[in-house]
Short mmCIF file of N, CA and C in Angstrom, two decimals:
data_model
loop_
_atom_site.label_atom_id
_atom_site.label_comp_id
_atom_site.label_asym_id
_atom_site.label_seq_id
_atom_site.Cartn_x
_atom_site.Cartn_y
_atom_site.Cartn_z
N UNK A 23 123.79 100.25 93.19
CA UNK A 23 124.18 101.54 92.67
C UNK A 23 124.35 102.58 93.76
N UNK A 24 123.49 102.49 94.68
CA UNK A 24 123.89 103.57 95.88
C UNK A 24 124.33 102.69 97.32
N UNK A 25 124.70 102.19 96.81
CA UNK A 25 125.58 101.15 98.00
C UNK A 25 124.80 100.56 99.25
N UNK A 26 123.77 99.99 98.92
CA UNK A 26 122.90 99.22 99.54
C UNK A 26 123.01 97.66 99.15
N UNK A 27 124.15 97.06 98.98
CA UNK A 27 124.17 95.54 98.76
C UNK A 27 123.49 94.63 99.37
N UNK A 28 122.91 94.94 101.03
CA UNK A 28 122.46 94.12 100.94
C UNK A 28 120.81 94.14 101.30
N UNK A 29 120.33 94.76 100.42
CA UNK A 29 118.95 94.43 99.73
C UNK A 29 118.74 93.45 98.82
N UNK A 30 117.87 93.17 98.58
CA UNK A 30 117.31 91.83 97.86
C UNK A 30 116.03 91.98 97.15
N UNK A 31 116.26 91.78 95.38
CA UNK A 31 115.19 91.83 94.81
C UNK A 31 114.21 90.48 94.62
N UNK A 32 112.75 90.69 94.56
CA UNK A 32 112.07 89.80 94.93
C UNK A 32 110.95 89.80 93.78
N UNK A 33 111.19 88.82 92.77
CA UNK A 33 109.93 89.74 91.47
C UNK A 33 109.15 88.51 91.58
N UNK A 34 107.44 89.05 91.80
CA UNK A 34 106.54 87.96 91.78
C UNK A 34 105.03 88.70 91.33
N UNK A 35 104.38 88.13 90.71
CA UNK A 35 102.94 88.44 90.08
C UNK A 35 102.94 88.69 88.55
N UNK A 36 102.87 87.73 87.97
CA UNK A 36 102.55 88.07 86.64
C UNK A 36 103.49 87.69 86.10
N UNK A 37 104.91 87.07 86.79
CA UNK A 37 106.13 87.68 85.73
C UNK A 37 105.82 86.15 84.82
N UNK A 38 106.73 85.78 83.86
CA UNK A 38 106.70 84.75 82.99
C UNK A 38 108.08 83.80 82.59
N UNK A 39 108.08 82.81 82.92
CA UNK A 39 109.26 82.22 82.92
C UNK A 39 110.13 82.42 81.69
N UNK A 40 109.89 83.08 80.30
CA UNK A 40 110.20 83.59 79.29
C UNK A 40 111.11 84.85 79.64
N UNK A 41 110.47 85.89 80.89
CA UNK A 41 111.39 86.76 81.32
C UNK A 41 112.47 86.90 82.15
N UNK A 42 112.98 85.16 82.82
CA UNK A 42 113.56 85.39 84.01
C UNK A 42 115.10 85.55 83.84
N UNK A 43 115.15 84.71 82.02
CA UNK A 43 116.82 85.47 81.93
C UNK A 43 117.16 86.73 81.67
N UNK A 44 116.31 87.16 81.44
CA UNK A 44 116.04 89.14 81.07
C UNK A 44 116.40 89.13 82.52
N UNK A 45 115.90 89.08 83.38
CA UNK A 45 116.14 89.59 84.61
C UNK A 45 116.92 89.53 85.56
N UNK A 46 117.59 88.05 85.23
CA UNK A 46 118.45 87.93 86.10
C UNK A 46 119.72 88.66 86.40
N UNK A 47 120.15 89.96 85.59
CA UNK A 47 121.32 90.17 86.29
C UNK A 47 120.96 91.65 87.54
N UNK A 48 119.89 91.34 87.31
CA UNK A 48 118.82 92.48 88.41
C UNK A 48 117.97 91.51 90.03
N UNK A 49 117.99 90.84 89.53
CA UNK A 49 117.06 90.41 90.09
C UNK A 49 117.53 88.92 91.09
N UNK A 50 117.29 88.86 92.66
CA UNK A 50 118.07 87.97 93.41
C UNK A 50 117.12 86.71 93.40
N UNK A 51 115.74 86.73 93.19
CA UNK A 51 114.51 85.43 93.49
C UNK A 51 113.88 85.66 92.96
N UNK A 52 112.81 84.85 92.88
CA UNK A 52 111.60 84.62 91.93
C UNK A 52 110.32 84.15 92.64
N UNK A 53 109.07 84.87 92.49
CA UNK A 53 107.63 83.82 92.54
C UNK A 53 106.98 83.41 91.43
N UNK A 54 107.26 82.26 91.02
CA UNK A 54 106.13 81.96 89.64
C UNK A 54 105.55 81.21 89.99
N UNK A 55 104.07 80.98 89.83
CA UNK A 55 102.58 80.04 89.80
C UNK A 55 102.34 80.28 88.83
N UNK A 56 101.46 81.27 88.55
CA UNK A 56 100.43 81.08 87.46
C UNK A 56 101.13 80.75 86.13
N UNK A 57 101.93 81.32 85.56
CA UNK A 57 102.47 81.34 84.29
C UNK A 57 103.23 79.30 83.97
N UNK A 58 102.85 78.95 85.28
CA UNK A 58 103.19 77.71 84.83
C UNK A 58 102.11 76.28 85.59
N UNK A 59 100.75 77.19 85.62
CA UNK A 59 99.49 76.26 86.50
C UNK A 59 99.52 75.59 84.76
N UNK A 60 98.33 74.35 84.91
CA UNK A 60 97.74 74.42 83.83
C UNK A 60 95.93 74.34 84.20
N UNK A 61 95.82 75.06 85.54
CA UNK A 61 94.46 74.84 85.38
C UNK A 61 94.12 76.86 85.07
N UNK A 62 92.77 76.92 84.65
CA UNK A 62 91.99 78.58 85.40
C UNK A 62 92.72 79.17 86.38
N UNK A 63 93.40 80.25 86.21
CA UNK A 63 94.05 80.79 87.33
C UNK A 63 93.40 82.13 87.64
N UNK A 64 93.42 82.85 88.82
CA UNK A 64 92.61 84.00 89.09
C UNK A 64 94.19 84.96 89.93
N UNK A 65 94.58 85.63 89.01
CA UNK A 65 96.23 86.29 90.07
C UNK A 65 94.81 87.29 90.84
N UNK A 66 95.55 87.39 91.96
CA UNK A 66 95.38 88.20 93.32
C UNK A 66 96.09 88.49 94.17
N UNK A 67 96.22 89.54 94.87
CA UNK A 67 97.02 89.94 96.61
C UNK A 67 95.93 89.85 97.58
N UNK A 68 96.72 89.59 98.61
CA UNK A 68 95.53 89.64 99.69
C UNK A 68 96.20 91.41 99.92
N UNK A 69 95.45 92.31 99.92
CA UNK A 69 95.99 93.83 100.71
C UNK A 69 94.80 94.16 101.35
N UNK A 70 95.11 94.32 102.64
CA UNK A 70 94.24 95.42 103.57
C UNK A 70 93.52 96.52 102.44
N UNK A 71 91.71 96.40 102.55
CA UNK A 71 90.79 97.20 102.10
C UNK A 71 90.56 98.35 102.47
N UNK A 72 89.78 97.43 103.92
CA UNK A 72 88.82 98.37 104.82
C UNK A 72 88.75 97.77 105.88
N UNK A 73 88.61 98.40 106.64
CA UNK A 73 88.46 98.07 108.38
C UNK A 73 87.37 98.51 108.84
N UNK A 74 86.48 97.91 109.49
CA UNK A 74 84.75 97.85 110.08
C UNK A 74 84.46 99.16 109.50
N UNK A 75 84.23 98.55 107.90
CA UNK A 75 83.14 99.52 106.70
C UNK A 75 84.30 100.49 106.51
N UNK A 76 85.13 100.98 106.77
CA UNK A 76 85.66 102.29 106.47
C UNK A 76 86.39 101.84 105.47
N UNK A 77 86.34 102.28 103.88
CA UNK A 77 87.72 101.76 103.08
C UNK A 77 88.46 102.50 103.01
N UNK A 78 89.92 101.44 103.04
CA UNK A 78 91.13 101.91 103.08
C UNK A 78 92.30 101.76 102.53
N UNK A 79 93.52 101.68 101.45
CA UNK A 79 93.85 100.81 101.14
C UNK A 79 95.58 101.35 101.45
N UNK A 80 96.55 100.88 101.03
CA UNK A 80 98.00 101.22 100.40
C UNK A 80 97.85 102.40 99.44
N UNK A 81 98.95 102.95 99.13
CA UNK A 81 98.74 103.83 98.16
C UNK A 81 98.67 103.06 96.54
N UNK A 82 98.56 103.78 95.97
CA UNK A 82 98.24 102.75 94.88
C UNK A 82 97.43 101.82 94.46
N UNK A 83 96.30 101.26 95.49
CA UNK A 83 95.64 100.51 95.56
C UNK A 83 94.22 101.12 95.49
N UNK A 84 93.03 100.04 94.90
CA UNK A 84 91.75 100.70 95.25
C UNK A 84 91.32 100.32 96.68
N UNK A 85 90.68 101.00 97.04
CA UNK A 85 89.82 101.05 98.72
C UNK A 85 88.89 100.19 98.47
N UNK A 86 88.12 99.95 99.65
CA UNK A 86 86.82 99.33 99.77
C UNK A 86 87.18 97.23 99.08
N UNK A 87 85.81 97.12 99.97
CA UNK A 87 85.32 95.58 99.53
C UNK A 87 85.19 95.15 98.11
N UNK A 88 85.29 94.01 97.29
CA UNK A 88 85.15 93.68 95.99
C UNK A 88 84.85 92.39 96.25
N UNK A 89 84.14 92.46 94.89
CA UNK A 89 83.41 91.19 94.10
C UNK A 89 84.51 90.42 93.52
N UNK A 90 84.20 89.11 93.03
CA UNK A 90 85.12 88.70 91.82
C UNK A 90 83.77 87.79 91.46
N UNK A 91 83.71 88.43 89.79
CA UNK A 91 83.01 87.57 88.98
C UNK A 91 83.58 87.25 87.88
N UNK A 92 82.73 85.79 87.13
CA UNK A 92 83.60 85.06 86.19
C UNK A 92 82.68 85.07 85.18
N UNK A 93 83.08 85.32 83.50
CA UNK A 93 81.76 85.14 82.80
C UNK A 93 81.64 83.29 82.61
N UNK A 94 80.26 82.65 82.61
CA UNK A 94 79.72 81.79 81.86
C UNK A 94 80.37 81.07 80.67
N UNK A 95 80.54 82.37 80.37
CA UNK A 95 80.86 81.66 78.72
C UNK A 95 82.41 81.47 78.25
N UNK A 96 83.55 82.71 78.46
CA UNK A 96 84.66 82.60 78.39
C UNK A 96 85.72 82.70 79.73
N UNK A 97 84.16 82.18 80.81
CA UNK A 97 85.59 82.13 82.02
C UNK A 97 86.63 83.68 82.08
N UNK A 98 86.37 84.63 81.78
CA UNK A 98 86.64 86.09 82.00
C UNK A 98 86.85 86.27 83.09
N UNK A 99 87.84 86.74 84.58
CA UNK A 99 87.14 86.88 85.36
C UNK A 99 87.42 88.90 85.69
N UNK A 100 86.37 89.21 86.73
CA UNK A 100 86.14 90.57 86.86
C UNK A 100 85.53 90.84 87.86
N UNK A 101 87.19 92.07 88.93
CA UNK A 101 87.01 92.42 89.78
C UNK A 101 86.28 93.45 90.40
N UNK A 102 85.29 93.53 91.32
CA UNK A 102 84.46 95.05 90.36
C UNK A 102 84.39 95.41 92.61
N UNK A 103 84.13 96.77 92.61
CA UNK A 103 83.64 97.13 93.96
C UNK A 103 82.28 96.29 94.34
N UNK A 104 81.93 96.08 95.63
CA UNK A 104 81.44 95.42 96.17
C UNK A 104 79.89 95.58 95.76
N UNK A 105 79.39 96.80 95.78
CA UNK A 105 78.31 97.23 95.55
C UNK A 105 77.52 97.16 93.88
N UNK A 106 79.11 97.56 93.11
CA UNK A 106 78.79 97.67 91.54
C UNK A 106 78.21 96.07 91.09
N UNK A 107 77.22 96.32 89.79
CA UNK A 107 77.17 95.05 89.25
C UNK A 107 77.12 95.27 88.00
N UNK A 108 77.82 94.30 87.18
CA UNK A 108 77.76 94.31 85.70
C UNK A 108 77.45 92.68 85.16
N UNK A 109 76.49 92.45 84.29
CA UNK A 109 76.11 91.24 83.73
C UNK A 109 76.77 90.85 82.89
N UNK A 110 76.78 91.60 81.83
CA UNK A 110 77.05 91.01 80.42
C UNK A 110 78.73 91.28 80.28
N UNK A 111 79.31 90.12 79.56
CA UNK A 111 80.80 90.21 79.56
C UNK A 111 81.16 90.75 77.63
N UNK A 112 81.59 90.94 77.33
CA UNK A 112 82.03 91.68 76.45
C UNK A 112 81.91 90.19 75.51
N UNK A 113 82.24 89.34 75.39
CA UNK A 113 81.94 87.83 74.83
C UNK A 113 80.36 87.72 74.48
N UNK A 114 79.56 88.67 75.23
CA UNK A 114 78.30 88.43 75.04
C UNK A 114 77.93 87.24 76.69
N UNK A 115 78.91 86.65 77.24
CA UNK A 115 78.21 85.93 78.14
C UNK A 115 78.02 86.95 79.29
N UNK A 116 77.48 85.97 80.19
CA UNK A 116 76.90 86.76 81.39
C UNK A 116 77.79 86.51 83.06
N UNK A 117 78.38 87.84 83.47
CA UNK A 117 78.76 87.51 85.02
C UNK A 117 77.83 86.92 85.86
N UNK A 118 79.08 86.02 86.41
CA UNK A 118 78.41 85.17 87.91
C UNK A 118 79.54 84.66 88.88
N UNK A 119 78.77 85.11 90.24
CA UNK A 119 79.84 84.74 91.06
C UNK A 119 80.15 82.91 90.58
N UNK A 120 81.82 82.88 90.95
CA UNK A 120 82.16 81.76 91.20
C UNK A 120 81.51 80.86 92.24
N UNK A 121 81.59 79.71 91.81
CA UNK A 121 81.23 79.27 93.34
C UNK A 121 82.19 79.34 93.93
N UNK A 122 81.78 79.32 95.79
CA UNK A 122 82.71 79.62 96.98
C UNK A 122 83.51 77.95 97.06
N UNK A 123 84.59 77.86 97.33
CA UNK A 123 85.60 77.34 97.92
C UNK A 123 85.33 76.75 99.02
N UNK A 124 85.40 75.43 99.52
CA UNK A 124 85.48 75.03 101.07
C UNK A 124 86.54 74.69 101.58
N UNK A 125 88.00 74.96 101.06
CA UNK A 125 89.60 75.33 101.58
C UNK A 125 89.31 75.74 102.52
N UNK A 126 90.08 75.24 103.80
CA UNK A 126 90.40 75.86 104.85
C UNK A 126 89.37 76.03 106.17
N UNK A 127 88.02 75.31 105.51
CA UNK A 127 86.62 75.08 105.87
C UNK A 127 86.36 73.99 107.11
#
């Protein structure tokens, strides 16, 4: 529309393979995972926080270090600041860290 042809749209996080003919006359590529895993999926970005303790983020983004906890009971999961803690999941079960990953280990 303002005569920038050659930019390139790039839609990824969340979208759903249900939406991609909606999109296509907008849209040049695609990232889909989750909407077509069949295991527990956890969507995430990696974005710059904080740098030695100071948080910091993009605009739009929250600052600082975070948790990710999962409930027990319905597998919920919930991203919370590093420091905050919350137990009980709205299911009635209880947060707990995941176990850690040895990828890349």
């Amino acid at each position: 529309m303002r005569g920038f042809e050659q930019v390139k749209f790039f839609v990824s996080g969340g979208i759903r393979e249900e939406e991609v003919p909606h999109l296509n006359p907008l849209v040049d590529a695609y990232g889909i995972g989750t909407s077509i895993s069949n295991a527990p999926v956890m969507d995430f970005s990696m974005d710059l926080v904080e740098i030695d303790g100071k948080p910091m983020a993009n605009r739009g983004k929250c600052s600082g270090a975070k948790t990710v906890l999962r409930c027990s009971q319905c597998h919920e999961d919930l991203l919370l600041p590093l420091e905050k803690e919350v137990r009980k999941c709205q299911c009635g079960g209880t947060y707990e860290q995941p176990p850690e990953t040895t990828a890349g280990r």
